[in-house]
mmCIF file of C-alpha atoms and ligand atoms in Angstrom:
data_model
loop_
_atom_site.group_PDB
_atom_site.id
_atom_site.type_symbol
_atom_site.label_atom_id
_atom_site.label_comp_id
_atom_site.label_asym_id
_atom_site.label_seq_id
_atom_site.Cartn_x
_atom_site.Cartn_y
_atom_site.Cartn_z
ATOM 1 C CA UNK A 1 16.641 57.191 159.193
ATOM 2 C CA UNK A 2 15.746 55.946 155.740
ATOM 3 C CA UNK A 3 17.451 57.525 152.735
ATOM 4 C CA UNK A 4 15.951 57.612 149.266
ATOM 5 C CA UNK A 5 17.690 56.825 145.997
ATOM 6 C CA UNK A 6 17.016 56.857 142.278
ATOM 7 C CA UNK A 7 16.291 53.175 141.674
ATOM 8 C CA UNK A 8 15.617 53.469 137.945
ATOM 9 C CA UNK A 9 15.816 56.148 135.274
ATOM 10 C CA UNK A 10 14.533 56.485 131.710
ATOM 11 C CA UNK A 11 13.990 59.103 129.064
ATOM 12 C CA UNK A 12 12.192 59.555 125.781
ATOM 13 C CA UNK A 13 12.581 62.141 123.050
ATOM 14 C CA UNK A 14 10.364 62.221 119.967
ATOM 15 C CA UNK A 15 11.822 61.279 116.594
ATOM 16 C CA UNK A 16 11.260 64.524 114.734
ATOM 17 C CA UNK A 17 14.391 66.692 114.687
ATOM 18 C CA UNK A 18 13.856 70.408 114.051
ATOM 19 C CA UNK A 19 17.023 72.328 113.249
ATOM 20 C CA UNK A 20 17.647 76.044 113.558
ATOM 21 C CA UNK A 21 17.578 76.212 109.760
ATOM 22 C CA UNK A 22 14.102 74.632 109.814
ATOM 23 C CA UNK A 23 12.885 77.403 112.140
ATOM 24 C CA UNK A 24 14.519 80.088 110.009
ATOM 25 C CA UNK A 25 12.119 79.075 107.228
ATOM 26 C CA UNK A 26 9.093 80.201 109.262
ATOM 27 C CA UNK A 27 10.510 83.118 111.285
ATOM 28 C CA UNK A 28 13.289 85.668 111.040
ATOM 29 C CA UNK A 29 16.088 83.837 112.823
ATOM 30 C CA UNK A 30 19.288 82.047 111.856
ATOM 31 C CA UNK A 31 21.368 79.033 112.814
ATOM 32 C CA UNK A 32 24.228 81.384 113.641
ATOM 33 C CA UNK A 33 22.143 83.528 116.047
ATOM 34 C CA UNK A 34 20.674 80.565 117.899
ATOM 35 C CA UNK A 35 23.975 78.656 118.232
ATOM 36 C CA UNK A 36 25.890 81.722 119.323
ATOM 37 C CA UNK A 37 23.393 82.886 121.966
ATOM 38 C CA UNK A 38 22.151 79.528 123.266
ATOM 39 C CA UNK A 39 24.346 76.678 121.997
ATOM 40 C CA UNK A 40 21.234 74.988 120.600
ATOM 41 C CA UNK A 41 21.635 73.195 117.256
ATOM 42 C CA UNK A 42 18.325 71.311 117.126
ATOM 43 C CA UNK A 43 15.351 70.262 119.201
ATOM 44 C CA UNK A 44 12.761 67.449 119.003
ATOM 45 C CA UNK A 45 9.056 67.954 118.373
ATOM 46 C CA UNK A 46 6.414 65.411 119.337
ATOM 47 C CA UNK A 47 4.102 64.051 116.684
ATOM 48 C CA UNK A 48 1.145 66.431 116.498
ATOM 49 C CA UNK A 49 -2.195 65.020 117.676
ATOM 50 C CA UNK A 50 -0.584 61.648 118.398
ATOM 51 C CA UNK A 51 1.915 62.326 121.133
ATOM 52 C CA UNK A 52 1.176 64.327 124.258
ATOM 53 C CA UNK A 53 3.073 65.347 127.363
ATOM 54 C CA UNK A 54 1.638 62.414 129.322
ATOM 55 C CA UNK A 55 2.183 59.868 126.516
ATOM 56 C CA UNK A 56 5.858 60.872 126.247
ATOM 57 C CA UNK A 57 6.101 60.753 130.040
ATOM 58 C CA UNK A 58 4.679 57.225 129.999
ATOM 59 C CA UNK A 59 7.388 56.078 127.575
ATOM 60 C CA UNK A 60 10.143 57.415 129.829
ATOM 61 C CA UNK A 61 8.381 55.992 132.898
ATOM 62 C CA UNK A 62 8.140 52.493 131.412
ATOM 63 C CA UNK A 63 11.933 52.399 131.017
ATOM 64 C CA UNK A 64 12.530 53.798 134.514
ATOM 65 C CA UNK A 65 10.161 51.243 136.091
ATOM 66 C CA UNK A 66 11.850 48.353 134.290
ATOM 67 C CA UNK A 67 15.312 49.557 135.309
ATOM 68 C CA UNK A 68 14.121 49.895 138.909
ATOM 69 C CA UNK A 69 13.386 46.180 138.814
ATOM 70 C CA UNK A 70 9.724 46.549 139.738
ATOM 71 C CA UNK A 71 6.345 46.121 138.068
ATOM 72 C CA UNK A 72 4.216 49.153 137.297
ATOM 73 C CA UNK A 73 1.681 47.893 139.874
ATOM 74 C CA UNK A 74 4.373 48.386 142.538
ATOM 75 C CA UNK A 75 4.339 52.160 141.991
ATOM 76 C CA UNK A 76 2.689 53.633 145.091
ATOM 77 C CA UNK A 77 2.665 57.346 144.214
ATOM 78 C CA UNK A 78 3.028 59.500 141.098
ATOM 79 C CA UNK A 79 4.529 62.978 140.814
ATOM 80 C CA UNK A 80 4.341 64.711 137.432
ATOM 81 C CA UNK A 81 6.099 67.991 136.653
ATOM 82 C CA UNK A 82 5.236 69.951 133.499
ATOM 83 C CA UNK A 83 4.297 73.408 132.266
ATOM 84 C CA UNK A 84 2.755 72.076 129.057
ATOM 85 C CA UNK A 85 0.112 69.621 130.291
ATOM 86 C CA UNK A 86 -2.292 67.706 128.057
ATOM 87 C CA UNK A 87 -5.205 69.563 129.687
ATOM 88 C CA UNK A 88 -5.526 72.696 131.796
ATOM 89 C CA UNK A 89 -7.052 70.224 134.263
ATOM 90 C CA UNK A 90 -6.950 67.421 135.302
ATOM 91 C CA UNK A 91 -3.183 67.207 135.505
ATOM 92 C CA UNK A 92 -0.832 64.774 133.815
ATOM 93 C CA UNK A 93 -0.422 62.684 136.986
ATOM 94 C CA UNK A 94 -3.749 60.929 136.533
ATOM 95 C CA UNK A 95 -3.303 60.771 132.758
ATOM 96 C CA UNK A 96 -0.012 58.909 133.006
ATOM 97 C CA UNK A 97 -1.559 56.624 135.601
ATOM 98 C CA UNK A 98 -4.246 55.749 133.040
ATOM 99 C CA UNK A 99 -1.729 55.511 130.189
ATOM 100 C CA UNK A 100 0.400 53.083 132.206
ATOM 101 C CA UNK A 101 -2.708 51.062 133.107
ATOM 102 C CA UNK A 102 -2.279 51.307 136.866
ATOM 103 C CA UNK A 103 -5.642 52.757 137.861
ATOM 104 C CA UNK A 104 -6.702 49.638 139.798
ATOM 105 C CA UNK A 105 -4.266 50.366 142.610
ATOM 106 C CA UNK A 106 -5.869 53.833 143.070
ATOM 107 C CA UNK A 107 -2.559 55.384 144.146
ATOM 108 C CA UNK A 108 -2.239 59.137 144.614
ATOM 109 C CA UNK A 109 -1.041 61.371 141.774
ATOM 110 C CA UNK A 110 0.361 64.849 142.261
ATOM 111 C CA UNK A 111 1.060 67.527 139.641
ATOM 112 C CA UNK A 112 3.831 70.067 140.040
ATOM 113 C CA UNK A 113 3.770 73.519 138.447
ATOM 114 C CA UNK A 114 7.292 74.713 138.998
ATOM 115 C CA UNK A 115 8.462 74.910 135.407
ATOM 116 C CA UNK A 116 12.246 74.504 134.996
ATOM 117 C CA UNK A 117 12.761 73.497 138.618
ATOM 118 C CA UNK A 118 9.737 71.149 138.627
ATOM 119 C CA UNK A 119 11.867 68.010 138.591
ATOM 120 C CA UNK A 120 13.973 69.123 141.568
ATOM 121 C CA UNK A 121 10.850 70.124 143.502
ATOM 122 C CA UNK A 122 9.399 66.689 142.680
ATOM 123 C CA UNK A 123 12.582 64.947 143.763
ATOM 124 C CA UNK A 124 12.503 66.767 147.081
ATOM 125 C CA UNK A 125 8.857 65.828 147.679
ATOM 126 C CA UNK A 126 9.515 62.191 146.765
ATOM 127 C CA UNK A 127 12.560 62.178 149.059
ATOM 128 C CA UNK A 128 10.454 63.325 152.031
ATOM 129 C CA UNK A 129 7.736 60.723 151.383
ATOM 130 C CA UNK A 130 10.277 57.901 151.139
ATOM 131 C CA UNK A 131 12.251 59.076 154.188
ATOM 132 C CA UNK A 132 9.137 59.005 156.347
ATOM 133 C CA UNK A 133 8.349 55.497 155.129
ATOM 134 C CA UNK A 134 5.067 56.549 153.514
ATOM 135 C CA UNK A 135 5.916 55.313 149.998
ATOM 136 C CA UNK A 136 8.445 52.864 148.566
ATOM 137 C CA UNK A 137 8.268 53.256 144.790
ATOM 138 C CA UNK A 138 7.472 56.801 143.703
ATOM 139 C CA UNK A 139 7.302 57.499 139.987
ATOM 140 C CA UNK A 140 8.590 61.015 139.289
ATOM 141 C CA UNK A 141 8.182 62.318 135.750
ATOM 142 C CA UNK A 142 9.219 65.544 134.033
ATOM 143 C CA UNK A 143 7.799 65.964 130.526
ATOM 144 C CA UNK A 144 7.003 68.739 128.081
ATOM 145 C CA UNK A 145 5.339 69.127 124.727
ATOM 146 C CA UNK A 146 6.238 72.765 124.140
ATOM 147 C CA UNK A 147 5.907 72.551 120.377
ATOM 148 C CA UNK A 148 2.108 72.751 120.521
ATOM 149 C CA UNK A 149 2.087 76.093 122.336
ATOM 150 C CA UNK A 150 4.787 78.262 120.776
ATOM 151 C CA UNK A 151 4.533 81.368 118.615
ATOM 152 C CA UNK A 152 6.135 80.511 115.264
ATOM 153 C CA UNK A 153 6.010 84.100 114.026
ATOM 154 C CA UNK A 154 9.075 86.359 114.276
ATOM 155 C CA UNK A 155 7.513 88.036 117.313
ATOM 156 C CA UNK A 156 7.881 84.829 119.300
ATOM 157 C CA UNK A 157 11.393 83.946 118.123
ATOM 158 C CA UNK A 158 13.253 84.720 121.360
ATOM 159 C CA UNK A 159 11.174 82.061 123.167
ATOM 160 C CA UNK A 160 10.378 79.595 120.400
ATOM 161 C CA UNK A 161 13.926 78.810 119.277
ATOM 162 C CA UNK A 162 14.847 77.741 122.805
ATOM 163 C CA UNK A 163 12.248 75.086 123.585
ATOM 164 C CA UNK A 164 11.912 71.424 122.679
ATOM 165 C CA UNK A 165 9.853 68.361 123.611
ATOM 166 C CA UNK A 166 10.811 65.309 125.636
ATOM 167 C CA UNK A 167 10.369 63.368 128.856
ATOM 168 C CA UNK A 168 12.419 61.884 131.668
ATOM 169 C CA UNK A 169 11.395 59.725 134.598
ATOM 170 C CA UNK A 170 12.839 58.175 137.734
ATOM 171 C CA UNK A 171 11.653 55.755 140.391
ATOM 172 C CA UNK A 172 12.506 56.878 143.916
ATOM 173 C CA UNK A 173 13.001 54.049 146.407
ATOM 174 C CA UNK A 174 14.345 53.625 149.939
ATOM 175 C CA UNK A 175 17.918 52.517 150.451
ATOM 176 C CA UNK A 176 19.647 51.190 153.513
ATOM 177 C CA UNK A 177 23.127 51.713 152.087
ATOM 178 C CA UNK A 178 24.849 54.299 154.263
ATOM 179 C CA UNK A 179 25.744 57.577 152.528
ATOM 180 C CA UNK A 180 23.955 56.549 149.315
ATOM 181 C CA UNK A 181 21.057 58.274 147.607
ATOM 182 C CA UNK A 182 19.649 61.781 147.952
ATOM 183 C CA UNK A 183 21.841 63.666 150.428
ATOM 184 C CA UNK A 184 20.020 66.978 150.356
ATOM 185 C CA UNK A 185 17.652 69.142 148.325
ATOM 186 C CA UNK A 186 17.314 72.933 148.410
ATOM 187 C CA UNK A 187 14.221 74.744 147.118
ATOM 188 C CA UNK A 188 13.668 78.468 146.620
ATOM 189 C CA UNK A 189 11.298 80.915 144.976
ATOM 190 C CA UNK A 190 10.656 84.633 144.581
ATOM 191 C CA UNK A 191 7.390 85.640 142.940
ATOM 192 C CA UNK A 192 8.357 89.299 142.540
ATOM 193 C CA UNK A 193 9.038 88.845 138.845
ATOM 194 C CA UNK A 194 6.433 86.193 138.048
ATOM 195 C CA UNK A 195 5.524 87.780 134.706
ATOM 196 C CA UNK A 196 9.101 88.009 133.378
ATOM 197 C CA UNK A 197 8.843 84.436 132.128
ATOM 198 C CA UNK A 198 5.242 83.401 131.912
ATOM 199 C CA UNK A 199 2.319 82.024 129.985
ATOM 200 C CA UNK A 200 -0.390 84.373 131.148
ATOM 201 C CA UNK A 201 -3.500 83.536 129.132
ATOM 202 C CA UNK A 202 -5.841 81.813 129.707
ATOM 203 C CA UNK A 203 -6.075 82.535 133.409
ATOM 204 C CA UNK A 204 -8.348 83.612 136.240
ATOM 205 C CA UNK A 205 -7.076 87.198 135.968
ATOM 206 C CA UNK A 206 -9.314 87.465 132.868
ATOM 207 C CA UNK A 207 -10.251 91.072 132.141
ATOM 208 C CA UNK A 208 -6.897 92.749 132.668
ATOM 209 C CA UNK A 209 -3.582 91.550 131.397
ATOM 210 C CA UNK A 210 0.100 92.026 131.225
ATOM 211 C CA UNK A 211 1.972 93.048 128.165
ATOM 212 C CA UNK A 212 4.767 90.914 126.755
ATOM 213 C CA UNK A 213 7.270 92.523 129.100
ATOM 214 C CA UNK A 214 5.196 91.672 132.160
ATOM 215 C CA UNK A 215 3.852 95.201 132.742
ATOM 216 C CA UNK A 216 0.208 95.370 133.793
ATOM 217 C CA UNK A 217 -1.771 96.961 131.010
ATOM 218 C CA UNK A 218 -5.475 97.325 130.247
ATOM 219 C CA UNK A 219 -6.036 95.952 126.783
ATOM 220 C CA UNK A 220 -9.725 96.861 126.909
ATOM 221 C CA UNK A 221 -10.967 93.345 127.218
ATOM 222 C CA UNK A 222 -14.614 93.229 128.219
ATOM 223 C CA UNK A 223 -16.106 92.249 131.569
ATOM 224 C CA UNK A 224 -13.421 93.773 133.760
ATOM 225 C CA UNK A 225 -15.867 94.640 136.522
ATOM 226 C CA UNK A 226 -18.680 92.248 135.813
ATOM 227 C CA UNK A 227 -19.516 89.143 137.746
ATOM 228 C CA UNK A 228 -17.878 86.248 135.918
ATOM 229 C CA UNK A 229 -14.593 87.083 134.196
ATOM 230 C CA UNK A 230 -13.366 86.259 130.767
ATOM 231 C CA UNK A 231 -11.003 83.302 130.878
ATOM 232 C CA UNK A 232 -10.145 83.346 127.189
ATOM 233 C CA UNK A 233 -11.581 85.471 124.415
ATOM 234 C CA UNK A 234 -11.251 85.521 120.671
ATOM 235 C CA UNK A 235 -9.614 88.944 121.000
ATOM 236 C CA UNK A 236 -6.862 87.495 123.209
ATOM 237 C CA UNK A 237 -6.139 84.990 120.487
ATOM 238 C CA UNK A 238 -6.309 87.646 117.764
ATOM 239 C CA UNK A 239 -3.854 89.771 119.784
ATOM 240 C CA UNK A 240 -1.464 86.787 120.197
ATOM 241 C CA UNK A 241 -1.849 86.936 123.959
ATOM 242 C CA UNK A 242 -1.920 83.159 124.292
ATOM 243 C CA UNK A 243 1.816 82.542 123.957
ATOM 244 C CA UNK A 244 4.614 82.319 126.512
ATOM 245 C CA UNK A 245 6.719 85.425 126.916
ATOM 246 C CA UNK A 246 10.133 86.005 128.412
ATOM 247 C CA UNK A 247 12.406 88.911 129.181
ATOM 248 C CA UNK A 248 15.484 86.905 128.281
ATOM 249 C CA UNK A 249 18.300 89.097 129.563
ATOM 250 C CA UNK A 250 16.572 89.642 132.899
ATOM 251 C CA UNK A 251 16.157 85.873 133.346
ATOM 252 C CA UNK A 252 19.732 85.213 132.224
ATOM 253 C CA UNK A 253 21.234 87.615 134.785
ATOM 254 C CA UNK A 254 19.342 86.076 137.681
ATOM 255 C CA UNK A 255 20.010 82.526 136.507
ATOM 256 C CA UNK A 256 23.793 82.938 136.518
ATOM 257 C CA UNK A 257 23.566 84.315 140.057
ATOM 258 C CA UNK A 258 21.151 81.751 141.508
ATOM 259 C CA UNK A 259 22.647 78.561 139.995
ATOM 260 C CA UNK A 260 26.017 78.859 141.808
ATOM 261 C CA UNK A 261 24.292 80.124 144.972
ATOM 262 C CA UNK A 262 21.955 77.151 145.304
ATOM 263 C CA UNK A 263 24.647 74.616 144.341
ATOM 264 C CA UNK A 264 26.952 76.024 147.031
ATOM 265 C CA UNK A 265 24.090 75.950 149.538
ATOM 266 C CA UNK A 266 23.625 72.204 148.983
ATOM 267 C CA UNK A 267 27.364 71.477 149.040
ATOM 268 C CA UNK A 268 27.888 73.430 152.247
ATOM 269 C CA UNK A 269 24.954 71.650 153.885
ATOM 270 C CA UNK A 270 26.510 68.294 153.000
ATOM 271 C CA UNK A 271 30.023 69.368 154.066
ATOM 272 C CA UNK A 272 31.292 69.076 150.477
ATOM 273 C CA UNK A 273 32.968 71.346 147.941
ATOM 274 C CA UNK A 274 32.710 71.793 144.126
ATOM 275 C CA UNK A 275 35.799 69.574 143.770
ATOM 276 C CA UNK A 276 33.747 66.669 145.178
ATOM 277 C CA UNK A 277 31.190 66.881 142.342
ATOM 278 C CA UNK A 278 31.418 63.904 140.008
ATOM 279 C CA UNK A 279 28.759 65.202 137.641
ATOM 280 C CA UNK A 280 26.799 68.457 137.622
ATOM 281 C CA UNK A 281 23.592 68.148 135.631
ATOM 282 C CA UNK A 282 22.242 71.677 135.280
ATOM 283 C CA UNK A 283 18.792 72.426 133.894
ATOM 284 C CA UNK A 284 19.422 72.902 130.180
ATOM 285 C CA UNK A 285 18.261 76.518 129.791
ATOM 286 C CA UNK A 286 21.066 77.942 127.708
ATOM 287 C CA UNK A 287 24.561 76.528 127.095
ATOM 288 C CA UNK A 288 26.007 79.945 127.958
ATOM 289 C CA UNK A 289 24.380 79.766 131.412
ATOM 290 C CA UNK A 290 25.819 76.265 132.000
ATOM 291 C CA UNK A 291 29.267 77.418 130.861
ATOM 292 C CA UNK A 292 29.121 80.423 133.154
ATOM 293 C CA UNK A 293 28.126 78.223 136.109
ATOM 294 C CA UNK A 294 30.886 75.713 135.282
ATOM 295 C CA UNK A 295 33.472 78.468 135.258
ATOM 296 C CA UNK A 296 32.167 80.074 138.436
ATOM 297 C CA UNK A 297 32.247 76.706 140.250
ATOM 298 C CA UNK A 298 35.703 75.866 138.869
ATOM 299 C CA UNK A 299 34.509 72.615 137.281
ATOM 300 C CA UNK A 300 36.223 70.691 134.481
ATOM 301 C CA UNK A 301 34.343 69.804 131.269
ATOM 302 C CA UNK A 302 34.004 66.181 132.393
ATOM 303 C CA UNK A 303 32.195 67.320 135.562
ATOM 304 C CA UNK A 304 29.274 68.946 133.694
ATOM 305 C CA UNK A 305 26.705 67.296 131.422
ATOM 306 C CA UNK A 306 25.131 69.354 128.646
ATOM 307 C CA UNK A 307 22.806 68.137 125.911
ATOM 308 C CA UNK A 308 20.910 71.332 125.103
ATOM 309 C CA UNK A 309 22.712 71.289 121.739
ATOM 310 C CA UNK A 310 20.492 68.358 120.647
ATOM 311 C CA UNK A 311 17.247 68.969 122.514
ATOM 312 C CA UNK A 312 16.921 72.663 123.351
ATOM 313 C CA UNK A 313 15.315 73.529 126.666
ATOM 314 C CA UNK A 314 12.849 70.815 127.682
ATOM 315 C CA UNK A 315 12.015 72.533 130.997
ATOM 316 C CA UNK A 316 10.816 69.963 133.594
ATOM 317 C CA UNK A 317 12.211 67.150 131.433
ATOM 318 C CA UNK A 318 15.675 68.596 130.905
ATOM 319 C CA UNK A 319 17.345 67.336 134.097
ATOM 320 C CA UNK A 320 16.019 63.747 133.977
ATOM 321 C CA UNK A 321 16.821 63.477 130.249
ATOM 322 C CA UNK A 322 20.365 64.778 130.777
ATOM 323 C CA UNK A 323 20.911 62.662 133.901
ATOM 324 C CA UNK A 324 19.664 59.572 132.086
ATOM 325 C CA UNK A 325 21.964 60.186 129.129
ATOM 326 C CA UNK A 326 24.931 60.809 131.418
ATOM 327 C CA UNK A 327 24.222 57.563 133.288
ATOM 328 C CA UNK A 328 23.707 55.583 130.053
ATOM 329 C CA UNK A 329 27.032 56.932 128.737
ATOM 330 C CA UNK A 330 28.796 55.677 131.869
ATOM 331 C CA UNK A 331 29.614 59.225 132.966
ATOM 332 C CA UNK A 332 27.709 58.732 136.251
ATOM 333 C CA UNK A 333 29.011 55.749 138.186
ATOM 334 C CA UNK A 334 28.381 54.043 141.482
ATOM 335 C CA UNK A 335 29.548 56.260 144.338
ATOM 336 C CA UNK A 336 29.753 59.464 142.238
ATOM 337 C CA UNK A 337 28.430 62.686 143.707
ATOM 338 C CA UNK A 338 25.753 63.989 141.334
ATOM 339 C CA UNK A 339 24.570 67.564 141.631
ATOM 340 C CA UNK A 340 21.336 68.747 140.003
ATOM 341 C CA UNK A 341 20.419 72.432 139.769
ATOM 342 C CA UNK A 342 17.700 74.471 138.107
ATOM 343 C CA UNK A 343 16.397 78.010 137.770
ATOM 344 C CA UNK A 344 13.363 79.219 135.885
ATOM 345 C CA UNK A 345 9.920 80.776 135.714
ATOM 346 C CA UNK A 346 8.394 81.824 139.004
ATOM 347 C CA UNK A 347 11.115 82.506 139.713
ATOM 348 C CA UNK A 348 11.745 79.134 141.308
ATOM 349 C CA UNK A 349 15.091 77.419 141.694
ATOM 350 C CA UNK A 350 16.660 74.525 143.528
ATOM 351 C CA UNK A 351 19.417 71.950 143.786
ATOM 352 C CA UNK A 352 19.907 68.343 144.835
ATOM 353 C CA UNK A 353 22.928 66.260 145.792
ATOM 354 C CA UNK A 354 22.813 62.531 145.161
ATOM 355 C CA UNK A 355 25.431 59.921 146.045
ATOM 356 C CA UNK A 356 24.893 57.496 143.118
HETATM 357 O O1 UT7 B 401 14.606 77.726 131.222
HETATM 358 C C1 UT7 B 401 13.947 78.852 131.616
HETATM 359 C C2 UT7 B 401 14.863 79.946 131.929
HETATM 360 N N1 UT7 B 401 15.182 80.671 130.730
HETATM 361 C C3 UT7 B 401 16.394 81.106 130.543
HETATM 362 O O2 UT7 B 401 17.252 80.858 131.358
HETATM 363 C C4 UT7 B 401 16.660 81.969 129.345
HETATM 364 C C5 UT7 B 401 17.639 83.040 129.686
HETATM 365 N N2 UT7 B 401 17.841 83.985 128.594
HETATM 366 C C6 UT7 B 401 18.465 83.647 127.450
HETATM 367 O O3 UT7 B 401 18.857 82.504 127.276
HETATM 368 C C7 UT7 B 401 18.709 84.712 126.424
HETATM 369 O O4 UT7 B 401 18.308 85.962 126.962
HETATM 370 C C8 UT7 B 401 17.985 84.480 125.081
HETATM 371 C C9 UT7 B 401 18.665 83.354 124.348
HETATM 372 C C10 UT7 B 401 16.543 84.176 125.305
HETATM 373 C C11 UT7 B 401 18.062 85.721 124.206
HETATM 374 O O5 UT7 B 401 19.411 86.087 123.995
HETATM 375 P P1 UT7 B 401 19.867 87.597 124.247
HETATM 376 O O6 UT7 B 401 21.275 87.653 123.914
HETATM 377 O O7 UT7 B 401 19.489 87.959 125.646
HETATM 378 O O8 UT7 B 401 19.015 88.385 123.193
HETATM 379 P P2 UT7 B 401 17.964 89.567 123.411
HETATM 380 O O9 UT7 B 401 16.668 89.015 123.877
HETATM 381 O O10 UT7 B 401 18.590 90.647 124.205
HETATM 382 O O11 UT7 B 401 17.805 90.054 121.929
HETATM 383 C C12 UT7 B 401 18.912 90.633 121.199
HETATM 384 C C13 UT7 B 401 18.466 90.841 119.757
HETATM 385 C C14 UT7 B 401 17.152 91.582 119.635
HETATM 386 O O12 UT7 B 401 17.205 92.382 118.492
HETATM 387 P P3 UT7 B 401 17.537 93.947 118.604
HETATM 388 O O13 UT7 B 401 16.453 94.527 119.462
HETATM 389 O O14 UT7 B 401 18.885 94.044 119.213
HETATM 390 O O15 UT7 B 401 17.475 94.397 117.177
HETATM 391 C C15 UT7 B 401 16.146 90.484 119.417
HETATM 392 O O16 UT7 B 401 15.006 90.912 118.702
HETATM 393 O O17 UT7 B 401 18.267 89.589 119.130
HETATM 394 C C16 UT7 B 401 16.946 89.534 118.577
HETATM 395 N N3 UT7 B 401 16.477 88.151 118.679
HETATM 396 C C17 UT7 B 401 16.692 87.253 117.711
HETATM 397 N N4 UT7 B 401 17.290 87.322 116.516
HETATM 398 C C18 UT7 B 401 17.337 86.219 115.756
HETATM 399 C C19 UT7 B 401 15.808 87.562 119.686
HETATM 400 N N5 UT7 B 401 15.570 86.289 119.401
HETATM 401 C C20 UT7 B 401 16.103 86.067 118.167
HETATM 402 C C21 UT7 B 401 16.168 84.935 117.340
HETATM 403 N N6 UT7 B 401 16.799 85.063 116.158
HETATM 404 N N7 UT7 B 401 15.653 83.744 117.704
#
C-alpha cells in the first residue's frame, strides 16, 4: 500500500505588522489584555486591494513546489482551505491555479470550508487520493486574509484582536519508504453549535438571522416569506451583521477538551504515546489553549511549536505556517513524529500523525 508524505512545504506572511497597541488606537483594547488572554503580540495584514487570499497562497505554494523538487506543471490536483476566500464563489482553488499559471493542464481544484481544521481535512483528503494512486503531486494550501472582513469597532474586539493573515502550502506525494509519511488522520465534527463561531451574513438563510450569540432572532428583515430571499441588504450592513462572531469562552472550553481527545485518538490508532511525539503543531487559536493541551499531554516545551505570538490566529493557514517554520528552524527532522491538531468553527476538529 502506498503511503503519502509531505514532499515540500512553504509559507508566506505579509510584511505589514500590526501590534496590539496599533489596534488599541481604533478600538477599546490593550496590549496587556490581548497578551494575557491569548499570548498574541502582533499579527500580519495583507496589503489592501493588492494581496488576496489566493495571491498569498500562491506565494507559499511556489516555495512548496520548488522544495518538492517538481515543476508547477507536475501538480495534478489542488486543494485549497480558507474561510476568507477572494470571492464567495468560485473558490480559491481555481484562482490559485490561474495565479500559478497552470490552467493548461486542466487539473481538478477543490475548496475546503472547514475553517481552523481545513488544513487537516485537506491533508486527509490528499492522503486518500495519493494512497489510491489517483494523484502524485497534490498541492494543498491553507490561506487567509482575515483583515478585510473584521469589525474594527470595540464591539468586534473579542474576534478582531485574534486574527491575522498568511498562507502555508505543502505538496503531498507518494513515498515507498516504510513507516514514513502520513501515518493516520482523524476527522470529526458536531454542527450542534454552528453559530457559536460563525460568519452568518450573507447567506441563503436571508430573511431571518441569528444574533451575535448565535440565538435565532427575527430582526425584521423584509421578504421572510416571499419567493426569493434577501441574501444581503443594506440594513444588515447598517446593523453590523456582516462580521464574524464568536462566543469565546464556549469555544475555549470545547477546544481544550477536543484537542487532547483527537490527539490521543491518532496516537492510539498508530500504537504510539505522547512521549513519542517529536513535535506537536497545534492550530494556533490561543496560546493558552496550546499551553493547556501541552500540559494535559505531558509534553515538554521543545515538543510543541507555537508562533501565535507573531501572527495571531491565521485559521486554515496556521498549521502549515507553524509546521514550515518549525521545519526551517531544524526543529522537525528526518524520522521525527509530527502531530498536527486543530479545533474550530463548525465545530470541526481533527489530527494527523506524520513520520517526517
Ligand atoms: O480558532 C478558532 C477557535 N477559536 C478559539 O479557539 C478561541 C477560543 N476563545 C478564546 O480564545 C477566548 O475566549 C478569547 C480570547 C476570545 C476571549 O477571552 P476571554 O477570557 O474568554 O474573554 P471574554 O470573551 O469572556 O471577555 C471578558 C471581558 C469582557 O468584558 P466584561 O463583560 O467582563 O466587562 C469582554 O468585553 O473582556 C472583554 N473583552 C476585551 N477587552 C479588551 C473582550 N475582548 C476584549 C479585547 N480587549 N480585545
